CSV table of C-alpha atoms in Angstrom, one decimal:
chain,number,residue,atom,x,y,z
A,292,UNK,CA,33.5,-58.9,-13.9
A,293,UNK,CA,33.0,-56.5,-11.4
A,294,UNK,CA,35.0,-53.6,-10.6
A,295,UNK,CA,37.1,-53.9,-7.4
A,296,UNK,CA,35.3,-51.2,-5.1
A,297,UNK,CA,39.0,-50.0,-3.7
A,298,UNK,CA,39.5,-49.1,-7.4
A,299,UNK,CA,36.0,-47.3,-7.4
A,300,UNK,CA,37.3,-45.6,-4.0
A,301,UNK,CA,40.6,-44.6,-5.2
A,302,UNK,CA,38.2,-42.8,-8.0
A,303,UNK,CA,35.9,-41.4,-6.0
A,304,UNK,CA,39.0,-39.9,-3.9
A,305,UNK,CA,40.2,-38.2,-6.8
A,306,UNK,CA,36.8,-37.2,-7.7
A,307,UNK,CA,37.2,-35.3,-4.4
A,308,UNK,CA,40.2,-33.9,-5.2
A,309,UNK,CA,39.1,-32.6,-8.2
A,310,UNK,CA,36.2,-30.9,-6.8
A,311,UNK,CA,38.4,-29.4,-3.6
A,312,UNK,CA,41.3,-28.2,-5.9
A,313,UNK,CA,38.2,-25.8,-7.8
A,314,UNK,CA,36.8,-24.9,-4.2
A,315,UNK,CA,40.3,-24.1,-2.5
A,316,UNK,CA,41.2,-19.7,-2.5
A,317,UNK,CA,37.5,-19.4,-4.3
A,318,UNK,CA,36.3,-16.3,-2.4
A,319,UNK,CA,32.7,-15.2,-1.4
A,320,UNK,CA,31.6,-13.8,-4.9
A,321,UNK,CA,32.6,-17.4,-6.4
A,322,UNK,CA,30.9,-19.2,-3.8
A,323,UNK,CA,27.6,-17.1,-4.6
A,324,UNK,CA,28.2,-17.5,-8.1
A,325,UNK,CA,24.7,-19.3,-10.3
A,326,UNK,CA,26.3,-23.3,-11.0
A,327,UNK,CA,25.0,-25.1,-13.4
A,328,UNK,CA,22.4,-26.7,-10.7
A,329,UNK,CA,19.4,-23.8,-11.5
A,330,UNK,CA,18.7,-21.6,-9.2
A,331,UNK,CA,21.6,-23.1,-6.8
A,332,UNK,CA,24.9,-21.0,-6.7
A,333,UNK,CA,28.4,-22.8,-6.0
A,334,UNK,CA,27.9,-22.7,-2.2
A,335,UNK,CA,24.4,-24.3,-2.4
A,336,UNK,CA,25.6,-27.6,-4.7
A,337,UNK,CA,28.6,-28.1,-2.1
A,338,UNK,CA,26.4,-27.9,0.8
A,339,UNK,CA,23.8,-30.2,-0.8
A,340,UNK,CA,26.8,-33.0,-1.6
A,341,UNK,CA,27.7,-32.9,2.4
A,342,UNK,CA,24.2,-33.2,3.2
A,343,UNK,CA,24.2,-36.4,0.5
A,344,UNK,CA,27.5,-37.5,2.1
A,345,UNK,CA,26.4,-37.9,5.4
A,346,UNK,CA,23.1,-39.4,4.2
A,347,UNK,CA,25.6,-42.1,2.2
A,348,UNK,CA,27.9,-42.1,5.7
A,349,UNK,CA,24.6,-43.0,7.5
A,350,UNK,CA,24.4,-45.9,5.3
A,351,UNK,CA,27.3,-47.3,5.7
A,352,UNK,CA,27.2,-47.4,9.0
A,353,UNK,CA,23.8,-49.1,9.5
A,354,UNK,CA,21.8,-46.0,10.5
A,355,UNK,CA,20.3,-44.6,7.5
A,356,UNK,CA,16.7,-44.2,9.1
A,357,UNK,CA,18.1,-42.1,12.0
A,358,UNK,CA,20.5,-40.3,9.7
A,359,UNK,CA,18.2,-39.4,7.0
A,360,UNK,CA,15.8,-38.4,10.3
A,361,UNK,CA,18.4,-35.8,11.4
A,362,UNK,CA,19.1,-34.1,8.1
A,363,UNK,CA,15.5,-34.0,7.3
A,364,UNK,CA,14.9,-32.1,11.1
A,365,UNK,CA,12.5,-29.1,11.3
A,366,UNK,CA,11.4,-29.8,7.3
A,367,UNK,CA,7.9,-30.8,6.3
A,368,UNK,CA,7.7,-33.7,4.2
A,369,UNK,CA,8.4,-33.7,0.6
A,370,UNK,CA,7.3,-34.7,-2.2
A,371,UNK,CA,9.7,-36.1,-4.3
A,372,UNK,CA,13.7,-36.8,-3.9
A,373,UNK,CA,14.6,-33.5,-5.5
A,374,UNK,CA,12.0,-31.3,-3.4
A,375,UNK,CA,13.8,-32.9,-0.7
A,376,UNK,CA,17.4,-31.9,-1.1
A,377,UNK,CA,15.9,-27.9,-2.2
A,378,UNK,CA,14.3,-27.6,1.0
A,379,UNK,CA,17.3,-29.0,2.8
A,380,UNK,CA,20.0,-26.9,1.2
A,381,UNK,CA,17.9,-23.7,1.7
A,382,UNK,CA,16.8,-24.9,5.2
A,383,UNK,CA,21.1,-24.6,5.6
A,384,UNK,CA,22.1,-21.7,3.0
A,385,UNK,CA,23.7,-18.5,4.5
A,386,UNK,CA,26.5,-20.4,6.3
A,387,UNK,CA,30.0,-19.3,5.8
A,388,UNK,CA,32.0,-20.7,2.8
A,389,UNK,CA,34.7,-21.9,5.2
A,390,UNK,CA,32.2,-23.9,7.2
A,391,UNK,CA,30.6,-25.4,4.3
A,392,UNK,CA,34.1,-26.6,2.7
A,393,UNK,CA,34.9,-28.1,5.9
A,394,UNK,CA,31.7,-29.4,6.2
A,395,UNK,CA,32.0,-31.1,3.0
A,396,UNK,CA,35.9,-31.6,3.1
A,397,UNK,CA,35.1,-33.9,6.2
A,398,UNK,CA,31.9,-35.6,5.4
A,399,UNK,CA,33.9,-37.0,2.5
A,400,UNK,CA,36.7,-38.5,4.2
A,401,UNK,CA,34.3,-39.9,6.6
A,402,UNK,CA,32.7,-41.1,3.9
A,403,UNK,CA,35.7,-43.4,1.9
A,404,UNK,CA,36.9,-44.7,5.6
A,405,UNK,CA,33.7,-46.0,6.3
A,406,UNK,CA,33.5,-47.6,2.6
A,407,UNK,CA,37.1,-49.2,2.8
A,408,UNK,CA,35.5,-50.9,6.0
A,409,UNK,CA,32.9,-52.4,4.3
A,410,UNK,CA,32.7,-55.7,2.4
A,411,UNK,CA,32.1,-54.6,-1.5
A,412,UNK,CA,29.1,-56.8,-1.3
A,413,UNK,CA,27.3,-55.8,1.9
A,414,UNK,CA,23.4,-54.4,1.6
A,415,UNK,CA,22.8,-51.1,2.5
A,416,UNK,CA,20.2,-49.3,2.7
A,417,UNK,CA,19.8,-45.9,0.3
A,418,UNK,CA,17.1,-44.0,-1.4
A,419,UNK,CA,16.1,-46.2,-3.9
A,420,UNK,CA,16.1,-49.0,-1.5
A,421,UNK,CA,18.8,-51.7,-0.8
A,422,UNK,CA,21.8,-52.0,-2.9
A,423,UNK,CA,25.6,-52.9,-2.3
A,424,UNK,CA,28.6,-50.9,-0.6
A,425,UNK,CA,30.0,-51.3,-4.8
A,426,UNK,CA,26.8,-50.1,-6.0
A,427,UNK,CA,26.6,-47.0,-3.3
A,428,UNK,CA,30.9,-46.2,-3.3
A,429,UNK,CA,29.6,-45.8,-7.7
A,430,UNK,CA,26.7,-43.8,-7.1
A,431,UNK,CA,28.5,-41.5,-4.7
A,432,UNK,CA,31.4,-41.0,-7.5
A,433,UNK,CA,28.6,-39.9,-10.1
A,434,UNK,CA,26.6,-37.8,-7.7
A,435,UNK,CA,30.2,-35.6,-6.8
A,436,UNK,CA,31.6,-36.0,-10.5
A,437,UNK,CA,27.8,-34.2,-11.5
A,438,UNK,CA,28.0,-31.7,-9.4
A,439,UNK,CA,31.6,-30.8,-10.1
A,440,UNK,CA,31.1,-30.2,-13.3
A,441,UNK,CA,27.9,-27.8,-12.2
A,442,UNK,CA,30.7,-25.8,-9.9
A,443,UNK,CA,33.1,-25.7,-12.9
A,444,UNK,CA,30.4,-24.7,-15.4
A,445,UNK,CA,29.3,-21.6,-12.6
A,446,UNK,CA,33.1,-20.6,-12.2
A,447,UNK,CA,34.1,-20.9,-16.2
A,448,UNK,CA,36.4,-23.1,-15.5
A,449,UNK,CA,36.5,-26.3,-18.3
A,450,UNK,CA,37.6,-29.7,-17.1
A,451,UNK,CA,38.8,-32.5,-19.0
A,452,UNK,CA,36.8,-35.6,-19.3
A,453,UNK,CA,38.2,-38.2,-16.3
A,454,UNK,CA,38.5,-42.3,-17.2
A,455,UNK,CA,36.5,-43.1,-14.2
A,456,UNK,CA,33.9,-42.2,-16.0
A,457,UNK,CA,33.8,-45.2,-17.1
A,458,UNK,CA,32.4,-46.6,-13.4
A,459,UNK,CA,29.8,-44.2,-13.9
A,460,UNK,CA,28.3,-45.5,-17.5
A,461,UNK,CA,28.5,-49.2,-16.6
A,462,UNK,CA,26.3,-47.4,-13.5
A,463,UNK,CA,24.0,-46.1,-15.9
A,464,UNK,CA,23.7,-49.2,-18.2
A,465,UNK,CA,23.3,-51.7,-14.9
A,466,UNK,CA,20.2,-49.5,-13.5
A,467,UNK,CA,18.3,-48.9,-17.3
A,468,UNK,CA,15.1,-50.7,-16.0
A,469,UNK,CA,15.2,-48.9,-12.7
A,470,UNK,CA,15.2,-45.6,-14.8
A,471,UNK,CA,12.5,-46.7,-17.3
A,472,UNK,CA,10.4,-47.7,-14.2
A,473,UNK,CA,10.9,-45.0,-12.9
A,474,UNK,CA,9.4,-42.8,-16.3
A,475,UNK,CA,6.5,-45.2,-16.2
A,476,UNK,CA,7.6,-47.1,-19.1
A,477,UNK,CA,9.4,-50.7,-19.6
A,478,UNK,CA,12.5,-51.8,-21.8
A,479,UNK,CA,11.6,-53.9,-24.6
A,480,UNK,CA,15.4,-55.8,-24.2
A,481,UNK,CA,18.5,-55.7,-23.1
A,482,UNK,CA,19.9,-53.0,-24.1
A,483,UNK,CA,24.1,-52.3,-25.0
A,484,UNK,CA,26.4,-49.3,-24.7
A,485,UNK,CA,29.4,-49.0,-27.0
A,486,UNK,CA,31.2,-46.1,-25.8
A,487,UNK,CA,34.7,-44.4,-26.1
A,488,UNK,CA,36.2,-43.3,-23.2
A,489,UNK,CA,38.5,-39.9,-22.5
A,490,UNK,CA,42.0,-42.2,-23.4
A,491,UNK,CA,40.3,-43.9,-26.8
A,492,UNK,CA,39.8,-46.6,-24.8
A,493,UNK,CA,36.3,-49.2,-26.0
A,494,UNK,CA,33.8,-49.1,-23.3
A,495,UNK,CA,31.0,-52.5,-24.0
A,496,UNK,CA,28.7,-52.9,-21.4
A,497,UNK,CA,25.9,-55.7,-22.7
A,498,UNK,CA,24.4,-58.7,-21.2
A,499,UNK,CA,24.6,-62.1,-22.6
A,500,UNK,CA,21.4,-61.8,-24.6
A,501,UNK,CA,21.9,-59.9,-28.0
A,502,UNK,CA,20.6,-56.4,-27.3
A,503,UNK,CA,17.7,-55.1,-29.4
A,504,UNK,CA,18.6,-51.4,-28.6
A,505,UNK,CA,22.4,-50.4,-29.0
A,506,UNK,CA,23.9,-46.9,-27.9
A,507,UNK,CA,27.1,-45.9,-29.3
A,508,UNK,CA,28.9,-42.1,-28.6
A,509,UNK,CA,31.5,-41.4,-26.3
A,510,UNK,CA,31.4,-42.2,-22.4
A,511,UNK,CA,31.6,-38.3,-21.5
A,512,UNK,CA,28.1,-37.6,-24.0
A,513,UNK,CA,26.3,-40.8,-22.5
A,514,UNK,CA,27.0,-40.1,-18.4
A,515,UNK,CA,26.4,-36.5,-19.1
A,516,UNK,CA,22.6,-37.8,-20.8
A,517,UNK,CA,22.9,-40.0,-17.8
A,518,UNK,CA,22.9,-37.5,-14.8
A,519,UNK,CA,20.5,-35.2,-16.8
A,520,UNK,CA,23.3,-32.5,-17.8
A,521,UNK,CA,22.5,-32.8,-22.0
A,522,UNK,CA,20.0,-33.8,-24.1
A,523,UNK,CA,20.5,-36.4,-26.0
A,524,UNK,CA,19.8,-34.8,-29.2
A,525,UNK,CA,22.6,-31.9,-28.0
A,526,UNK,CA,25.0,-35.1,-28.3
A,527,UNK,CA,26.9,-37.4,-30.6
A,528,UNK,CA,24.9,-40.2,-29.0
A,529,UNK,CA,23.7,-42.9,-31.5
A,530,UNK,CA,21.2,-45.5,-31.0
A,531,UNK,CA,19.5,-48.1,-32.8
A,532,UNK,CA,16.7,-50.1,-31.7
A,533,UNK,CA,13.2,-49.5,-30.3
A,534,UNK,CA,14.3,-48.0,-27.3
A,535,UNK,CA,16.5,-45.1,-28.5
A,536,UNK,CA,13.8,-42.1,-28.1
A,537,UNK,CA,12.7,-43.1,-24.6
C-alpha cells in the first residue's frame, strides 16, 4: 500500500527542520566550512537544495520547462545532471549566508504548500521524466535528508538516524531498474530489501514474485549506499543473489 503523501510531507517538513535547526546562529566560517559534498562548502549544498527546490516548485505548479529555463539562465549547456547543479551553484556562490538561508528557508515552504495542493497521484514532470506528486514529495525528502547529513558531516555535528528513512529505502527499492539502466546494466529479478529501521522496526519491501537477489542490513546503511554517501563494502549490507556486486 502506498504511503499517504501528507505523511511523506509531514516528513519532509521535519526533514526541513532538521536541516534549519544545524543552519540557524552558524556564522560565516561554518557556512564556508568543506561538507561532505567535495569540493562544496556548507553554503554551496544549501544554495544548491534552493536551486533543486524551486526546480521541484516549478513542477508542481505545471511549469517545469520555464522553471528549469530560469535557473539554468546565462549557463552553457551541460553535460550531465551533476555538471548541471556545479555550474549553477558556482554561477550563484558568494551571496550572503542570510540571503541563502532565506532563500532556501522559503523555497521550502513554497515547496510543501504547493505539494499539499496536489493530488498524491498527479504527473509531473521532473528530471528523469514524469512521475507522481508521491513519487516527487519522496524524492525531495531524500535529496534534503542527503544533503543534511553532508552539512552535519562539514560542521562535526552527528545526527541520529530518522524513521522516515524508511520513505527513502522503499524510494530506492521501487526505482532499482531505473538505477541499473541507468549503469548500463539490467536486473536479472525482482529484487527484496529486508532492512531494520532506527526504532528496530522490520522494513520488507518485495514484489509478489519471489526475489532472486535479497539485501538485508539496516535502513540507515542501505539509503546511505542509496544516495552514494558509502560503499557498500564500508557497510553491514548483506546480499544474496546474482545481483549483489552490481
Amino acid at each position: 500500500m502506498a504511503t499517504p503523501v501528507a505523511d511523506i510531507g509531514a516528513d519532509l517538513a521535519a526533514q526541513h527542520a532538521e536541516l534549519a535547526g544545524l543552519l540557524s546562529g552558524l556564522d560565516e566560517a561554518g557556512w564556508q566550512r568543506p561538507s561532505r559534498c567535495e569540493g562544496w562548502t556548507v553554503a554551496d549544498v544549501v544554495t544548491h537544495l534552493a536551486q533543486t527546490d524551486e526546480m521541484a516548485l516549478a513542477s508542481a505548479e505545471g511549469r517545469f520547462a520555464e522553471g528549469l529555463v530560469e535557473l539554468a539562465r546565462g549557463l552553457d549547456p551541460a553535460s550531465s545532471v551533476d555538471e548541471g547543479a556545479d555550474l549553477m551553484v558556482a554561477r550563484d556562490r558568494g551571496q550572503p549566508p542570510s540571503a541563502i538561508f532565506e532563500r532556501w528557508q522559503t523555497g521550502a515552504a513554497a515547496l510543501r504548500k504547493a505539494f499539499e495542493a496536489c493530488d498524491p497521484s498527479d504527473r509531473v514532470t521532473w528530471v528523469a521524466g514524469e512521475l507522481s506528486v508521491r513519487t516527487l514529495t519522496t524524492t525531495r525528502l531524500a535529496e534534503t535528508w542527503i544533503h543534511t547529513g553532508d552539512v552535519a558531516c562539514g560542521l562535526g555535528v552527528a545526527l541520529d538516524p530518522p524513521d522516515r528513512l524508511r520513505h527513502i529505502a522503499r524510494l530506492a527499492w521501487r526505482t532499482l531498474p531505473y538505477a541499473f539502466a541507468r549503469s548500463g546494466r539490467q536486473l536479472s529479478g525482482p529484487v527484496a530489501f529486508e532492512l531494520i529501521g532506527p526504532s528496530g522496526d522490520e522494513w520488507s519491501f518485495r514484489s509478489d514474485e519471489s526475489p532472486l537477489t535479497t539485501i538485508r542490513g539496516t535502513g540507515f546503511d542501505l539509503c546511505l549506499v542509496a544516495g552514494r554517501r558509502a560503499d557498500p563494502a564500508d557497510t553491514g549490507l548483506k546480499g544474496e543473489g546474482p545481483d549483489t556486486d552490481s
